[in-house]
Amino acid sequence: MGQKTNPISNRIGITRGWDSNWCGGNYAEKIAEDYKIRKYLESRLAKASLSKIVIERTLKLITVTIQAARPGVIIGKGGAEVDKLKEELKKVTGKEVQINIYEVRRPEVDARIVADSIARQIEGRVSYRRAIKMAIASAIRVGAEGIKVQISGRVGGAEMARSEMFKEGRTPLHTFRADIDYALAEAHTKVGVLGVKVWICNGEVYGKKDLSPNAGVAANAAQAQGQGRPGRGGNERGGRGGARRPRRSNETRSE
């Protein structure tokens, strides 16, 4: 079943929580409203590298939590864009709206951001192999246990549609405790639509996990504010960097 089912819905209640948290009457109406909010935000904030939109409701208030790699695009100068966005959502829903914004600290291992990045590069006429291999290398360097990318459609402008898959590391879809992030993005090209699917394995979850949709996000944000933003140099970078072991005098270079 792991190969046939969406990995996120397959793990709800085990390692994943719900992205919409509410209960009560008018179920269909609320689902349609959630869909409308998500679609509006995705088109309005396309340049912000969105990762997740979590919607929580009380009797009179809708709380929308946006996780993005580029929160500055959403906030704007002096928070002006957020206020404008709040007013626009109030018109869409007809209810009071509160917006929370968090930064995604490691966008290289977020399936949604990776899939969107590959799709946008393909639309910009970058070679699909180059875009996918760069995304895979970045994810492994930052610390993902495995990544799998599948591209389908008229790949490279071919006459007949086909699928190609690129893998590195492990992505155990049948293991429910595996923390697997999944996303699908579409690249609208001159020859048609290409589908890009991304699976990223971020290790395995042992014990009971907090399934609330924003678990760990606020804590990470507070920690980041306390420590300041990590720099681009030194030991903050992932990968194989760092000081090399000095060569001993009795070691010889093998040619």
XYZ file of C-alpha atoms in Angstrom:
255
model
C 0.000 0.000 0.000
C 2.902 2.359 0.678
C 3.613 2.627 -3.046
C -0.022 3.363 -4.008
C -1.216 5.807 -1.353
C -0.305 9.438 -0.663
C 2.451 9.095 2.014
C 1.086 12.016 4.050
C -2.535 10.783 4.341
C -1.181 7.266 4.948
C 0.667 8.490 8.073
C -2.008 10.756 9.579
C -2.396 9.858 13.237
C 0.999 8.085 13.278
C 3.700 10.636 12.391
C 1.584 13.417 10.813
C -1.257 15.590 12.048
C -4.035 17.357 10.142
C -3.479 20.666 8.329
C -7.030 21.795 9.164
C -7.991 21.751 12.858
C -11.653 22.393 13.619
C -14.948 20.639 14.295
C -18.656 21.480 14.219
C -21.525 21.783 11.770
C -21.568 22.866 8.094
C -18.744 20.424 7.344
C -18.911 20.745 3.528
C -19.068 24.533 3.701
C -15.960 24.710 5.903
C -13.989 22.322 3.665
C -14.882 24.449 0.618
C -13.835 27.594 2.508
C -10.476 25.994 3.510
C -9.880 25.060 -0.133
C -10.685 28.622 -1.221
C -8.276 30.101 1.378
C -5.451 27.749 0.350
C -5.894 28.356 -3.380
C -6.010 32.123 -2.860
C -2.845 32.142 -0.726
C -0.964 29.837 -3.127
C -1.623 32.150 -6.084
C -1.156 35.389 -4.074
C 2.103 34.272 -2.385
C 3.666 32.280 -5.228
C 7.036 34.041 -4.759
C 7.266 33.326 -1.007
C 8.160 29.578 -1.388
C 5.203 28.298 0.650
C 5.641 25.060 2.575
C 2.425 24.563 4.537
C -0.834 26.404 5.279
C -2.524 25.361 8.534
C -6.101 26.503 9.227
C -7.585 26.477 12.744
C -11.060 27.718 13.650
C -12.904 28.909 16.721
C -16.494 30.173 16.760
C -15.753 33.597 15.224
C -12.051 33.505 14.339
C -10.020 31.751 11.623
C -6.292 31.392 12.424
C -4.150 30.857 9.330
C -0.556 29.762 9.962
C 1.746 30.119 6.948
C 5.121 28.379 6.820
C 7.380 29.722 4.067
C 11.060 29.831 3.114
C 10.831 33.588 2.366
C 8.623 35.143 5.071
C 9.858 38.657 4.238
C 7.860 38.561 0.984
C 4.659 37.928 2.991
C 5.376 40.426 5.786
C 6.436 43.322 3.569
C 7.860 46.641 4.735
C 6.777 47.289 8.323
C 4.190 44.508 8.151
C 2.055 46.374 5.593
C 1.597 43.299 3.362
C 0.271 41.185 6.251
C -2.424 43.743 7.068
C -3.428 43.894 3.412
C -3.519 40.078 3.223
C -5.671 39.925 6.364
C -8.225 42.299 4.830
C -8.303 40.290 1.589
C -8.917 37.015 3.487
C -11.661 38.721 5.500
C -13.419 39.527 2.203
C -12.954 35.936 0.936
C -14.328 34.298 4.123
C -16.547 37.002 5.629
C -15.017 36.218 9.060
C -12.305 37.635 11.327
C -8.872 36.290 10.315
C -5.598 36.082 12.234
C -2.348 35.317 10.356
C 0.799 33.742 11.847
C 3.965 33.469 9.740
C 6.918 31.160 10.396
C 10.146 30.651 8.482
C 11.146 27.209 7.177
C 14.699 26.798 8.462
C 15.771 24.062 5.998
C 13.938 24.518 2.677
C 16.238 21.934 0.984
C 14.455 19.092 2.844
C 10.894 20.404 2.455
C 9.188 18.391 -0.317
C 6.735 21.162 -1.274
C 9.457 23.785 -1.705
C 11.763 21.361 -3.572
C 8.988 20.248 -5.980
C 7.936 23.868 -6.689
C 11.570 24.881 -7.231
C 12.144 22.083 -9.772
C 8.868 22.906 -11.584
C 9.694 26.637 -11.809
C 13.188 25.858 -13.145
C 11.720 23.576 -15.829
C 9.311 26.372 -16.818
C 12.364 28.633 -17.097
C 13.861 26.177 -19.638
C 16.523 24.751 -17.305
C 17.408 21.130 -18.115
C 15.188 18.872 -15.968
C 18.130 16.544 -15.188
C 20.225 19.445 -13.934
C 17.387 20.860 -11.780
C 16.574 17.459 -10.215
C 20.194 16.466 -9.558
C 20.922 19.819 -7.904
C 17.840 19.416 -5.653
C 18.889 15.855 -4.692
C 22.462 16.933 -3.899
C 21.220 19.837 -1.720
C 18.812 17.607 0.251
C 21.448 14.949 0.967
C 24.013 17.612 1.927
C 21.635 19.222 4.427
C 20.918 15.876 6.118
C 18.017 14.021 4.448
C 18.255 10.223 4.733
C 16.908 9.801 1.208
C 15.131 11.573 -1.631
C 13.211 10.340 -4.659
C 12.041 12.559 -7.544
C 9.756 11.451 -10.383
C 8.983 13.563 -13.443
C 6.179 12.597 -15.847
C 4.874 13.974 -19.134
C 6.472 15.032 -22.399
C 9.886 15.152 -20.742
C 12.422 17.165 -22.742
C 9.775 17.941 -25.391
C 9.532 14.276 -26.506
C 6.669 13.169 -28.777
C 5.534 10.454 -26.364
C 4.976 11.039 -22.635
C 7.063 9.005 -20.192
C 8.168 8.925 -16.556
C 11.700 9.202 -15.203
C 12.756 8.620 -11.604
C 15.877 9.798 -9.755
C 16.787 8.420 -6.304
C 19.426 8.751 -3.646
C 19.470 7.264 -0.136
C 16.447 5.450 1.321
C 12.737 6.317 1.134
C 10.906 3.418 2.885
C 7.253 4.077 1.928
C 6.010 0.894 3.642
C 7.500 1.890 7.034
C 4.845 3.922 8.854
C 7.257 5.327 11.440
C 9.432 6.796 8.644
C 9.043 10.582 8.514
C 8.365 10.976 4.773
C 7.461 14.339 3.278
C 5.702 14.252 -0.111
C 4.613 16.873 -2.639
C 3.371 17.152 -6.217
C 3.984 20.214 -8.401
C 3.130 20.994 -12.029
C 5.374 22.675 -14.584
C 3.383 24.351 -17.380
C 5.686 24.192 -20.409
C 5.296 24.928 -24.131
C 4.717 21.223 -24.918
C 2.265 20.556 -22.075
C 2.109 19.971 -18.327
C 4.876 18.029 -16.553
C 4.203 16.520 -13.130
C 6.993 16.566 -10.529
C 6.649 14.296 -7.470
C 9.102 14.504 -4.560
C 9.509 12.122 -1.604
C 11.983 13.068 1.160
C 12.835 10.798 4.115
C 13.894 12.707 7.246
C 14.616 9.667 9.438
C 12.287 7.598 11.630
C 10.023 8.657 14.497
C 10.165 6.578 17.698
C 7.806 7.006 20.629
C 4.696 9.202 20.677
C 4.891 12.280 18.475
C 3.012 15.544 19.016
C 0.565 15.574 16.075
C -0.597 19.191 16.392
C -0.005 20.854 12.988
C 2.326 23.559 14.333
C 4.260 21.292 16.719
C 7.861 22.408 17.006
C 7.457 25.395 14.660
C 6.951 28.045 17.353
C 9.732 26.497 19.482
C 12.138 26.570 16.539
C 11.205 30.198 15.791
C 11.822 31.227 19.428
C 15.149 29.386 19.461
C 16.190 31.043 16.191
C 15.314 34.500 17.575
C 17.315 33.804 20.736
C 20.401 32.668 18.848
C 20.101 34.992 15.845
C 19.968 33.838 12.232
C 22.634 31.284 11.348
C 25.388 32.627 9.120
C 26.368 31.372 5.697
C 29.894 30.407 6.685
C 31.703 28.449 9.387
C 30.149 25.351 10.885
C 26.541 26.454 10.236
C 26.641 25.012 6.730
C 25.655 21.392 6.237
C 27.649 18.969 4.146
C 31.169 17.697 4.120
C 32.876 20.971 5.070
C 35.108 21.530 8.076
C 38.788 21.338 8.867
C 40.822 18.572 7.274
C 42.969 16.204 9.302
C 46.609 17.287 9.095
C 48.884 14.867 7.244
C 51.350 13.000 9.451
C 55.024 13.085 8.604
C 55.218 9.291 8.019
C 52.238 9.251 5.617
C 53.081 9.295 1.962
C 50.885 10.415 -0.915
C 49.876 7.498 -3.159
C 50.039 8.443 -6.796
